[in-house]
Amino acid sequence: MTEKLLFTGKTHNTSGRDGNTRSSDGKLDLKVPQPHPAAENLFGAAWSACYMGAIEVAAAQRNIKLPAATEVDAEIDLNVDEGSYFLRARLNVSVPGIDRALAEELLEAAHSICPYSKAVHGNIEVATKLL
């Protein structure tokens, strides 16, 4: 298999009371003053967007048309235990109009497609719930 680079995201971050994060293409420009849970919010937004795309790929591979109302809500917890920081995540997914068993199959397949899911596999506790 030949690897093909699809995209490189580039961001610049500054800290402090006037903290900011900005992407090189200008599509992301957020104020993130410290302290602020920006990292967890941004990670949740990026992962849920990627996971949504992975659900769409899994559906397309099975010739299933997803409803436009498909949604993913991500909750990222920042925890500390004896001075060691770690994450926990919940992905709550709604796929209305799709048989529950089939929807759960799509969600499981999406984890094997989504680069974010693959990156955290075995590293953080992840609960995926079909609503």
CSV table of N, CA, C and O in Angstrom, one decimal:
chain,number,residue,atom,x,y,z
A,1,MET,N,0.9,-1.2,0.0
A,1,MET,CA,0.0,0.0,0.0
A,1,MET,C,0.9,1.2,0.0
A,1,MET,O,1.9,1.3,0.7
A,2,THR,N,0.5,2.2,-0.8
A,2,THR,CA,1.3,3.5,-0.9
A,2,THR,C,0.5,4.6,0.0
A,2,THR,O,-0.6,4.8,-0.3
A,3,GLU,N,1.3,5.1,0.9
A,3,GLU,CA,0.7,6.2,1.7
A,3,GLU,C,0.5,7.4,0.9
A,3,GLU,O,1.3,7.8,0.1
A,4,LYS,N,-0.6,8.1,1.2
A,4,LYS,CA,-0.9,9.4,0.5
A,4,LYS,C,-1.3,10.4,1.5
A,4,LYS,O,-2.3,10.2,2.3
A,5,LEU,N,-0.6,11.5,1.6
A,5,LEU,CA,-1.0,12.6,2.6
A,5,LEU,C,-2.2,13.3,2.0
A,5,LEU,O,-2.2,13.8,0.9
A,6,LEU,N,-3.3,13.4,2.9
A,6,LEU,CA,-4.5,14.0,2.5
A,6,LEU,C,-4.6,15.5,2.9
A,6,LEU,O,-5.2,16.3,2.2
A,7,PHE,N,-4.0,15.8,4.1
A,7,PHE,CA,-4.1,17.1,4.7
A,7,PHE,C,-3.2,17.2,5.8
A,7,PHE,O,-3.0,16.3,6.6
A,8,THR,N,-2.7,18.4,6.0
A,8,THR,CA,-1.9,18.8,7.2
A,8,THR,C,-2.5,20.0,7.9
A,8,THR,O,-2.6,21.0,7.3
A,9,GLY,N,-3.0,19.8,9.1
A,9,GLY,CA,-3.6,20.9,9.9
A,9,GLY,C,-2.4,21.6,10.6
A,9,GLY,O,-1.6,21.0,11.2
A,10,LYS,N,-2.4,23.0,10.4
A,10,LYS,CA,-1.3,23.8,11.1
A,10,LYS,C,-2.0,24.8,12.0
A,10,LYS,O,-2.9,25.5,11.5
A,11,THR,N,-1.6,24.8,13.2
A,11,THR,CA,-2.2,25.8,14.2
A,11,THR,C,-1.0,26.5,15.0
A,11,THR,O,0.1,25.9,15.1
A,12,HIS,N,-1.4,27.6,15.5
A,12,HIS,CA,-0.4,28.4,16.3
A,12,HIS,C,-1.2,28.8,17.6
A,12,HIS,O,-2.3,29.3,17.5
A,13,ASN,N,-0.6,28.5,18.8
A,13,ASN,CA,-1.3,28.8,20.0
A,13,ASN,C,-0.4,29.8,20.9
A,13,ASN,O,0.8,29.7,20.9
A,14,THR,N,-1.1,30.7,21.6
A,14,THR,CA,-0.5,31.5,22.6
A,14,THR,C,-1.2,31.3,23.9
A,14,THR,O,-2.4,30.9,23.9
A,15,SER,N,-0.5,31.5,25.0
A,15,SER,CA,-1.1,31.3,26.3
A,15,SER,C,-1.4,32.5,27.1
A,15,SER,O,-1.1,33.6,26.6
A,16,GLY,N,-1.9,32.4,28.3
A,16,GLY,CA,-2.1,33.5,29.1
A,16,GLY,C,-3.5,34.0,29.0
A,16,GLY,O,-4.4,33.4,28.4
A,17,ARG,N,-3.7,35.2,29.6
A,17,ARG,CA,-5.1,35.8,29.7
A,17,ARG,C,-5.6,36.2,28.3
A,17,ARG,O,-6.8,36.2,28.1
A,18,ASP,N,-4.7,36.4,27.3
A,18,ASP,CA,-5.1,36.7,26.0
A,18,ASP,C,-4.8,35.5,25.0
A,18,ASP,O,-4.6,35.7,23.9
A,19,GLY,N,-4.8,34.3,25.6
A,19,GLY,CA,-4.5,33.1,24.8
A,19,GLY,C,-5.4,33.0,23.6
A,19,GLY,O,-6.6,33.4,23.5
A,20,ASN,N,-4.8,32.5,22.5
A,20,ASN,CA,-5.5,32.4,21.2
A,20,ASN,C,-5.0,31.1,20.5
A,20,ASN,O,-3.9,30.7,20.7
A,21,THR,N,-5.8,30.5,19.7
A,21,THR,CA,-5.4,29.5,18.8
A,21,THR,C,-5.9,29.8,17.4
A,21,THR,O,-7.0,30.3,17.2
A,22,ARG,N,-5.1,29.6,16.4
A,22,ARG,CA,-5.4,30.1,15.1
A,22,ARG,C,-4.8,29.1,14.1
A,22,ARG,O,-3.7,28.6,14.2
A,23,SER,N,-5.6,28.7,13.1
A,23,SER,CA,-5.1,27.8,12.0
A,23,SER,C,-4.4,28.6,10.9
A,23,SER,O,-4.8,29.8,10.7
A,24,SER,N,-3.5,28.0,10.2
A,24,SER,CA,-2.8,28.7,9.2
A,24,SER,C,-3.7,29.1,8.0
A,24,SER,O,-3.5,30.1,7.3
A,25,ASP,N,-4.8,28.4,7.8
A,25,ASP,CA,-5.8,28.7,6.7
A,25,ASP,C,-6.8,29.8,7.2
A,25,ASP,O,-7.6,30.2,6.4
A,26,GLY,N,-6.8,30.2,8.5
A,26,GLY,CA,-7.7,31.2,9.0
A,26,GLY,C,-9.1,30.7,9.3
A,26,GLY,O,-9.9,31.5,9.7
A,27,LYS,N,-9.4,29.4,9.1
A,27,LYS,CA,-10.7,28.9,9.3
A,27,LYS,C,-11.0,28.7,10.8
A,27,LYS,O,-12.1,28.6,11.2
A,28,LEU,N,-9.9,28.7,11.6
A,28,LEU,CA,-10.1,28.5,13.1
A,28,LEU,C,-9.3,29.7,13.7
A,28,LEU,O,-8.1,29.9,13.4
A,29,ASP,N,-10.0,30.5,14.5
A,29,ASP,CA,-9.4,31.6,15.2
A,29,ASP,C,-10.2,31.8,16.5
A,29,ASP,O,-11.3,32.4,16.5
A,30,LEU,N,-9.7,31.2,17.6
A,30,LEU,CA,-10.5,31.3,18.8
A,30,LEU,C,-9.7,31.9,20.0
A,30,LEU,O,-8.5,31.6,20.1
A,31,LYS,N,-10.3,32.6,20.8
A,31,LYS,CA,-9.7,33.1,22.1
A,31,LYS,C,-9.8,31.9,23.1
A,31,LYS,O,-10.9,31.3,23.3
A,32,VAL,N,-8.7,31.6,23.7
A,32,VAL,CA,-8.6,30.5,24.7
A,32,VAL,C,-7.8,31.0,25.9
A,32,VAL,O,-6.7,30.4,26.1
A,33,PRO,N,-8.3,32.0,26.6
A,33,PRO,CA,-7.6,32.4,27.8
A,33,PRO,C,-7.4,31.3,28.8
A,33,PRO,O,-8.3,30.4,28.9
A,34,GLN,N,-6.3,31.3,29.5
A,34,GLN,CA,-6.0,30.3,30.5
A,34,GLN,C,-6.5,30.8,31.9
A,34,GLN,O,-6.4,31.9,32.2
A,35,PRO,N,-7.0,29.9,32.8
A,35,PRO,CA,-7.3,28.5,32.5
A,35,PRO,C,-8.6,28.4,31.7
A,35,PRO,O,-9.5,29.1,31.9
A,36,HIS,N,-8.6,27.4,30.8
A,36,HIS,CA,-9.8,27.2,29.9
A,36,HIS,C,-9.7,25.8,29.4
A,36,HIS,O,-8.7,25.3,29.0
A,37,PRO,N,-10.9,25.1,29.4
A,37,PRO,CA,-10.9,23.7,28.9
A,37,PRO,C,-10.8,23.6,27.3
A,37,PRO,O,-11.5,22.8,26.7
A,38,ALA,N,-10.1,24.5,26.7
A,38,ALA,CA,-10.1,24.6,25.2
A,38,ALA,C,-9.6,23.3,24.6
A,38,ALA,O,-10.2,22.8,23.6
A,39,ALA,N,-8.6,22.7,25.2
A,39,ALA,CA,-8.0,21.5,24.6
A,39,ALA,C,-9.1,20.4,24.5
A,39,ALA,O,-9.2,19.7,23.5
A,40,GLU,N,-9.8,20.2,25.6
A,40,GLU,CA,-10.8,19.1,25.7
A,40,GLU,C,-11.9,19.4,24.7
A,40,GLU,O,-12.4,18.5,24.0
A,41,ASN,N,-12.4,20.7,24.7
A,41,ASN,CA,-13.4,21.1,23.8
A,41,ASN,C,-13.0,20.9,22.3
A,41,ASN,O,-13.8,20.4,21.5
A,42,LEU,N,-11.8,21.4,22.0
A,42,LEU,CA,-11.3,21.3,20.6
A,42,LEU,C,-11.1,19.8,20.2
A,42,LEU,O,-11.5,19.4,19.1
A,43,PHE,N,-10.6,19.0,21.1
A,43,PHE,CA,-10.4,17.6,20.8
A,43,PHE,C,-11.8,16.9,20.6
A,43,PHE,O,-11.9,16.1,19.7
A,44,GLY,N,-12.8,17.2,21.4
A,44,GLY,CA,-14.1,16.7,21.3
A,44,GLY,C,-14.7,17.1,19.9
A,44,GLY,O,-15.3,16.3,19.3
A,45,ALA,N,-14.6,18.4,19.6
A,45,ALA,CA,-15.1,18.8,18.3
A,45,ALA,C,-14.4,18.1,17.1
A,45,ALA,O,-15.1,17.7,16.2
A,46,ALA,N,-13.1,18.0,17.2
A,46,ALA,CA,-12.4,17.4,16.1
A,46,ALA,C,-12.7,15.9,16.0
A,46,ALA,O,-13.0,15.4,14.9
A,47,TRP,N,-12.7,15.2,17.1
A,47,TRP,CA,-13.0,13.8,17.1
A,47,TRP,C,-14.4,13.5,16.7
A,47,TRP,O,-14.6,12.6,15.8
A,48,SER,N,-15.4,14.3,17.2
A,48,SER,CA,-16.8,14.0,16.8
A,48,SER,C,-17.0,14.3,15.3
A,48,SER,O,-17.8,13.6,14.6
A,49,ALA,N,-16.3,15.3,14.7
A,49,ALA,CA,-16.4,15.6,13.3
A,49,ALA,C,-15.8,14.4,12.5
A,49,ALA,O,-16.4,14.0,11.5
A,50,CYS,N,-14.7,13.9,12.9
A,50,CYS,CA,-14.0,12.8,12.2
A,50,CYS,C,-14.8,11.6,12.3
A,50,CYS,O,-15.0,10.8,11.4
A,51,TYR,N,-15.4,11.3,13.5
A,51,TYR,CA,-16.2,10.1,13.8
A,51,TYR,C,-17.5,10.1,12.9
A,51,TYR,O,-17.9,9.1,12.4
A,52,MET,N,-18.1,11.3,12.8
A,52,MET,CA,-19.2,11.5,11.9
A,52,MET,C,-18.9,11.1,10.5
A,52,MET,O,-19.6,10.4,9.8
A,53,GLY,N,-17.7,11.6,10.0
A,53,GLY,CA,-17.3,11.2,8.7
A,53,GLY,C,-17.1,9.7,8.5
A,53,GLY,O,-17.4,9.1,7.5
A,54,ALA,N,-16.5,9.1,9.6
A,54,ALA,CA,-16.3,7.7,9.6
A,54,ALA,C,-17.6,6.9,9.5
A,54,ALA,O,-17.7,5.8,8.9
A,55,ILE,N,-18.6,7.4,10.2
A,55,ILE,CA,-19.9,6.7,10.2
A,55,ILE,C,-20.5,6.8,8.7
A,55,ILE,O,-21.0,5.8,8.2
A,56,GLU,N,-20.3,7.9,8.1
A,56,GLU,CA,-20.7,8.1,6.7
A,56,GLU,C,-20.0,7.2,5.8
A,56,GLU,O,-20.6,6.6,4.9
A,57,VAL,N,-18.7,7.0,6.0
A,57,VAL,CA,-17.9,6.0,5.2
A,57,VAL,C,-18.4,4.6,5.4
A,57,VAL,O,-18.6,3.9,4.5
A,58,ALA,N,-18.6,4.2,6.7
A,58,ALA,CA,-19.1,2.9,7.0
A,58,ALA,C,-20.5,2.6,6.3
A,58,ALA,O,-20.7,1.6,5.8
A,59,ALA,N,-21.3,3.7,6.4
A,59,ALA,CA,-22.6,3.5,5.7
A,59,ALA,C,-22.5,3.4,4.2
A,59,ALA,O,-23.1,2.5,3.6
A,60,ALA,N,-21.6,4.2,3.6
A,60,ALA,CA,-21.5,4.2,2.1
A,60,ALA,C,-20.9,2.8,1.7
A,60,ALA,O,-21.3,2.3,0.7
A,61,GLN,N,-20.0,2.2,2.5
A,61,GLN,CA,-19.4,0.9,2.2
A,61,GLN,C,-20.5,-0.2,2.2
A,61,GLN,O,-20.3,-1.2,1.5
A,62,ARG,N,-21.6,0.1,2.9
A,62,ARG,CA,-22.7,-0.9,3.0
A,62,ARG,C,-23.9,-0.4,2.1
A,62,ARG,O,-25.0,-1.0,2.2
A,63,ASN,N,-23.7,0.6,1.3
A,63,ASN,CA,-24.8,1.2,0.5
A,63,ASN,C,-26.0,1.6,1.3
A,63,ASN,O,-27.1,1.3,0.9
A,64,ILE,N,-25.7,2.2,2.4
A,64,ILE,CA,-26.8,2.7,3.3
A,64,ILE,C,-26.8,4.3,3.2
A,64,ILE,O,-25.7,4.9,3.4
A,65,LYS,N,-28.0,4.9,3.0
A,65,LYS,CA,-28.1,6.3,3.0
A,65,LYS,C,-28.4,6.8,4.5
A,65,LYS,O,-29.4,6.4,5.0
A,66,LEU,N,-27.5,7.6,5.0
A,66,LEU,CA,-27.7,8.1,6.4
A,66,LEU,C,-28.7,9.2,6.3
A,66,LEU,O,-28.7,10.0,5.4
A,67,PRO,N,-29.5,9.4,7.4
A,67,PRO,CA,-30.4,10.5,7.4
A,67,PRO,C,-29.6,11.8,7.7
A,67,PRO,O,-28.5,11.7,8.4
A,68,ALA,N,-30.1,12.9,7.2
A,68,ALA,CA,-29.4,14.2,7.5
A,68,ALA,C,-29.3,14.6,8.9
A,68,ALA,O,-28.4,15.4,9.4
A,69,ALA,N,-30.2,14.0,9.8
A,69,ALA,CA,-30.2,14.3,11.2
A,69,ALA,C,-29.3,13.5,12.0
A,69,ALA,O,-29.3,13.5,13.3
A,70,THR,N,-28.3,12.8,11.4
A,70,THR,CA,-27.3,12.1,12.2
A,70,THR,C,-26.5,13.0,13.0
A,70,THR,O,-26.0,14.1,12.5
A,71,GLU,N,-26.2,12.7,14.3
A,71,GLU,CA,-25.5,13.6,15.2
A,71,GLU,C,-24.6,12.9,16.1
A,71,GLU,O,-24.8,11.7,16.4
A,72,VAL,N,-23.4,13.5,16.4
A,72,VAL,CA,-22.5,13.0,17.4
A,72,VAL,C,-22.2,14.1,18.4
A,72,VAL,O,-21.8,15.2,18.0
A,73,ASP,N,-22.4,13.8,19.7
A,73,ASP,CA,-22.0,14.7,20.8
A,73,ASP,C,-20.9,14.0,21.5
A,73,ASP,O,-20.9,12.8,21.9
A,74,ALA,N,-19.8,14.8,21.7
A,74,ALA,CA,-18.6,14.2,22.4
A,74,ALA,C,-18.5,14.9,23.7
A,74,ALA,O,-18.7,16.1,23.8
A,75,GLU,N,-18.1,14.1,24.7
A,75,GLU,CA,-17.8,14.6,26.0
A,75,GLU,C,-16.4,14.1,26.4
A,75,GLU,O,-16.2,12.9,26.4
A,76,ILE,N,-15.5,15.0,26.6
A,76,ILE,CA,-14.1,14.7,27.0
A,76,ILE,C,-13.9,15.1,28.4
A,76,ILE,O,-14.0,16.3,28.7
A,77,ASP,N,-13.6,14.2,29.3
A,77,ASP,CA,-13.3,14.5,30.7
A,77,ASP,C,-11.7,14.6,30.9
A,77,ASP,O,-11.0,13.6,30.4
A,78,LEU,N,-11.3,15.6,31.5
A,78,LEU,CA,-9.9,15.7,32.0
A,78,LEU,C,-9.9,15.3,33.4
A,78,LEU,O,-10.6,15.9,34.3
A,79,ASN,N,-9.1,14.3,33.8
A,79,ASN,CA,-9.1,13.7,35.1
A,79,ASN,C,-7.7,13.8,35.7
A,79,ASN,O,-6.7,13.9,34.9
A,80,VAL,N,-7.5,13.7,37.0
A,80,VAL,CA,-6.2,13.6,37.6
A,80,VAL,C,-6.3,12.6,38.7
A,80,VAL,O,-7.3,12.5,39.4
A,81,ASP,N,-5.3,11.8,38.8
A,81,ASP,CA,-5.2,10.8,39.9
A,81,ASP,C,-3.7,10.7,40.3
A,81,ASP,O,-2.8,10.4,39.5
A,82,GLU,N,-3.5,11.1,41.6
A,82,GLU,CA,-2.2,11.2,42.2
A,82,GLU,C,-1.2,11.9,41.3
A,82,GLU,O,-0.1,11.5,41.0
A,83,GLY,N,-1.6,13.1,40.8
A,83,GLY,CA,-0.8,13.9,40.0
A,83,GLY,C,-0.6,13.5,38.5
A,83,GLY,O,0.1,14.2,37.8
A,84,SER,N,-1.3,12.5,38.1
A,84,SER,CA,-1.2,12.0,36.7
A,84,SER,C,-2.5,12.4,36.0
A,84,SER,O,-3.6,12.0,36.4
A,85,TYR,N,-2.4,13.1,34.9
A,85,TYR,CA,-3.6,13.6,34.1
A,85,TYR,C,-3.9,12.5,33.1
A,85,TYR,O,-3.1,11.9,32.5
A,86,PHE,N,-5.2,12.4,32.9
A,86,PHE,CA,-5.7,11.4,31.8
A,86,PHE,C,-7.1,11.8,31.3
A,86,PHE,O,-7.8,12.6,32.0
A,87,LEU,N,-7.4,11.3,30.2
A,87,LEU,CA,-8.7,11.6,29.6
A,87,LEU,C,-9.7,10.4,29.6
A,87,LEU,O,-9.2,9.3,29.6
A,88,ARG,N,-11.0,10.8,29.6
A,88,ARG,CA,-12.0,9.8,29.4
A,88,ARG,C,-13.0,10.4,28.4
A,88,ARG,O,-13.2,11.6,28.4
A,89,ALA,N,-13.6,9.6,27.6
A,89,ALA,CA,-14.5,10.1,26.6
A,89,ALA,C,-15.8,9.4,26.4
A,89,ALA,O,-15.9,8.2,26.7
A,90,ARG,N,-16.8,10.1,26.0
A,90,ARG,CA,-18.1,9.5,25.7
A,90,ARG,C,-18.5,10.1,24.3
A,90,ARG,O,-18.5,11.3,24.2
A,91,LEU,N,-18.9,9.3,23.4
A,91,LEU,CA,-19.5,9.7,22.2
A,91,LEU,C,-21.0,9.2,22.2
A,91,LEU,O,-21.3,8.0,22.2
A,92,ASN,N,-21.9,10.2,22.1
A,92,ASN,CA,-23.3,9.9,22.1
A,92,ASN,C,-23.8,10.2,20.7
A,92,ASN,O,-23.7,11.3,20.2
A,93,VAL,N,-24.3,9.2,20.0
A,93,VAL,CA,-24.6,9.2,18.6
A,93,VAL,C,-26.1,9.0,18.4
A,93,VAL,O,-26.7,8.1,18.9
A,94,SER,N,-26.7,9.8,17.5
A,94,SER,CA,-28.1,9.7,17.1
A,94,SER,C,-28.1,9.4,15.6
A,94,SER,O,-27.5,10.2,14.8
A,95,VAL,N,-28.7,8.3,15.2
A,95,VAL,CA,-28.9,7.9,13.8
A,95,VAL,C,-30.3,7.6,13.5
A,95,VAL,O,-30.7,6.4,13.4
A,96,PRO,N,-31.2,8.6,13.5
A,96,PRO,CA,-32.6,8.3,13.4
A,96,PRO,C,-33.0,7.6,12.1
A,96,PRO,O,-32.4,7.9,11.1
A,97,GLY,N,-34.0,6.7,12.2
A,97,GLY,CA,-34.5,6.1,11.0
A,97,GLY,C,-33.7,4.9,10.5
A,97,GLY,O,-34.0,4.3,9.5
A,98,ILE,N,-32.6,4.6,11.2
A,98,ILE,CA,-31.8,3.4,10.9
A,98,ILE,C,-32.1,2.3,12.0
A,98,ILE,O,-32.1,2.6,13.2
A,99,ASP,N,-32.3,1.1,11.5
A,99,ASP,CA,-32.5,0.0,12.5
A,99,ASP,C,-31.4,0.0,13.5
A,99,ASP,O,-30.2,0.2,13.2
A,100,ARG,N,-31.7,-0.2,14.8
A,100,ARG,CA,-30.8,-0.1,15.9
A,100,ARG,C,-29.6,-1.0,15.7
A,100,ARG,O,-28.4,-0.6,16.0
A,101,ALA,N,-29.8,-2.3,15.4
A,101,ALA,CA,-28.7,-3.2,15.2
A,101,ALA,C,-27.7,-2.8,14.1
A,101,ALA,O,-26.5,-2.8,14.3
A,102,LEU,N,-28.3,-2.3,13.0
A,102,LEU,CA,-27.5,-1.8,11.9
A,102,LEU,C,-26.7,-0.5,12.3
A,102,LEU,O,-25.5,-0.4,12.0
A,103,ALA,N,-27.4,0.4,13.1
A,103,ALA,CA,-26.7,1.6,13.5
A,103,ALA,C,-25.6,1.3,14.4
A,103,ALA,O,-24.5,1.9,14.3
A,104,GLU,N,-25.7,0.3,15.3
A,104,GLU,CA,-24.6,-0.1,16.2
A,104,GLU,C,-23.5,-0.7,15.4
A,104,GLU,O,-22.3,-0.5,15.8
A,105,GLU,N,-23.8,-1.4,14.4
A,105,GLU,CA,-22.8,-2.0,13.5
A,105,GLU,C,-22.0,-0.9,12.8
A,105,GLU,O,-20.7,-0.9,12.8
A,106,LEU,N,-22.7,0.2,12.4
A,106,LEU,CA,-22.0,1.3,11.8
A,106,LEU,C,-21.1,2.1,12.8
A,106,LEU,O,-20.0,2.5,12.4
A,107,LEU,N,-21.6,2.2,14.0
A,107,LEU,CA,-20.8,2.9,15.0
A,107,LEU,C,-19.5,2.1,15.3
A,107,LEU,O,-18.4,2.7,15.5
A,108,GLU,N,-19.6,0.8,15.4
A,108,GLU,CA,-18.4,0.0,15.7
A,108,GLU,C,-17.4,0.1,14.5
A,108,GLU,O,-16.2,0.2,14.7
A,109,ALA,N,-18.0,0.0,13.3
A,109,ALA,CA,-17.1,0.1,12.1
A,109,ALA,C,-16.4,1.4,12.0
A,109,ALA,O,-15.3,1.6,11.6
A,110,ALA,N,-17.1,2.5,12.4
A,110,ALA,CA,-16.6,3.8,12.4
A,110,ALA,C,-15.3,4.0,13.3
A,110,ALA,O,-14.4,4.7,12.9
A,111,HIS,N,-15.3,3.3,14.4
A,111,HIS,CA,-14.1,3.3,15.2
A,111,HIS,C,-12.9,2.8,14.6
A,111,HIS,O,-11.8,3.2,14.8
A,112,SER,N,-13.1,1.8,13.7
A,112,SER,CA,-11.9,1.3,12.9
A,112,SER,C,-11.5,2.1,11.7
A,112,SER,O,-10.5,1.9,11.1
A,113,ILE,N,-12.4,3.1,11.4
A,113,ILE,CA,-12.1,4.0,10.3
A,113,ILE,C,-11.5,5.3,10.7
A,113,ILE,O,-10.6,5.9,10.1
A,114,CYS,N,-12.1,5.9,11.8
A,114,CYS,CA,-11.8,7.2,12.3
A,114,CYS,C,-10.3,7.3,12.8
A,114,CYS,O,-10.0,6.5,13.8
A,115,PRO,N,-9.5,8.1,12.3
A,115,PRO,CA,-8.1,8.2,12.8
A,115,PRO,C,-8.0,8.6,14.3
A,115,PRO,O,-7.1,8.2,15.0
A,116,TYR,N,-9.0,9.5,14.8
A,116,TYR,CA,-9.0,9.9,16.2
A,116,TYR,C,-9.3,8.6,17.0
A,116,TYR,O,-8.6,8.4,18.1
A,117,SER,N,-10.3,7.8,16.7
A,117,SER,CA,-10.6,6.6,17.4
A,117,SER,C,-9.4,5.7,17.5
A,117,SER,O,-9.1,5.1,18.5
A,118,LYS,N,-8.7,5.5,16.3
A,118,LYS,CA,-7.6,4.7,16.3
A,118,LYS,C,-6.5,5.2,17.2
A,118,LYS,O,-5.7,4.4,17.8
A,119,ALA,N,-6.3,6.5,17.2
A,119,ALA,CA,-5.2,7.1,18.0
A,119,ALA,C,-5.4,6.9,19.5
A,119,ALA,O,-4.4,6.7,20.2
A,120,VAL,N,-6.6,6.9,19.9
A,120,VAL,CA,-6.9,6.8,21.4
A,120,VAL,C,-7.1,5.4,21.8
A,120,VAL,O,-7.2,5.1,23.0
A,121,HIS,N,-7.3,4.4,20.9
A,121,HIS,CA,-7.7,3.1,21.2
A,121,HIS,C,-6.6,2.5,22.2
A,121,HIS,O,-5.4,2.4,21.9
A,122,GLY,N,-7.1,2.0,23.3
A,122,GLY,CA,-6.3,1.4,24.3
A,122,GLY,C,-5.5,2.4,25.2
A,122,GLY,O,-4.9,2.0,26.1
A,123,ASN,N,-5.7,3.7,24.9
A,123,ASN,CA,-5.0,4.8,25.6
A,123,ASN,C,-6.0,5.5,26.6
A,123,ASN,O,-5.5,6.0,27.6
A,124,ILE,N,-7.2,5.6,26.2
A,124,ILE,CA,-8.2,6.2,27.1
A,124,ILE,C,-9.5,5.4,27.1
A,124,ILE,O,-9.8,4.7,26.1
A,125,GLU,N,-10.3,5.5,28.1
A,125,GLU,CA,-11.6,4.9,28.2
A,125,GLU,C,-12.6,5.6,27.3
A,125,GLU,O,-12.7,6.8,27.5
A,126,VAL,N,-13.2,4.9,26.4
A,126,VAL,CA,-14.2,5.5,25.5
A,126,VAL,C,-15.5,4.7,25.6
A,126,VAL,O,-15.5,3.5,25.5
A,127,ALA,N,-16.6,5.4,25.8
A,127,ALA,CA,-17.9,4.8,25.8
A,127,ALA,C,-18.7,5.4,24.6
A,127,ALA,O,-18.8,6.6,24.5
A,128,THR,N,-19.2,4.6,23.7
A,128,THR,CA,-20.0,5.0,22.6
A,128,THR,C,-21.4,4.6,22.9
A,128,THR,O,-21.6,3.4,23.1
A,129,LYS,N,-22.3,5.5,22.8
A,129,LYS,CA,-23.7,5.2,23.1
A,129,LYS,C,-24.6,5.6,21.9
A,129,LYS,O,-24.5,6.8,21.5
A,130,LEU,N,-25.4,4.7,21.5
A,130,LEU,CA,-26.4,5.0,20.5
A,130,LEU,C,-27.7,5.5,21.2
A,130,LEU,O,-28.2,4.8,22.0
A,131,LEU,N,-28.1,6.7,20.8
A,131,LEU,CA,-29.2,7.3,21.5
A,131,LEU,C,-30.5,6.9,20.8
A,131,LEU,O,-30.5,6.6,19.6
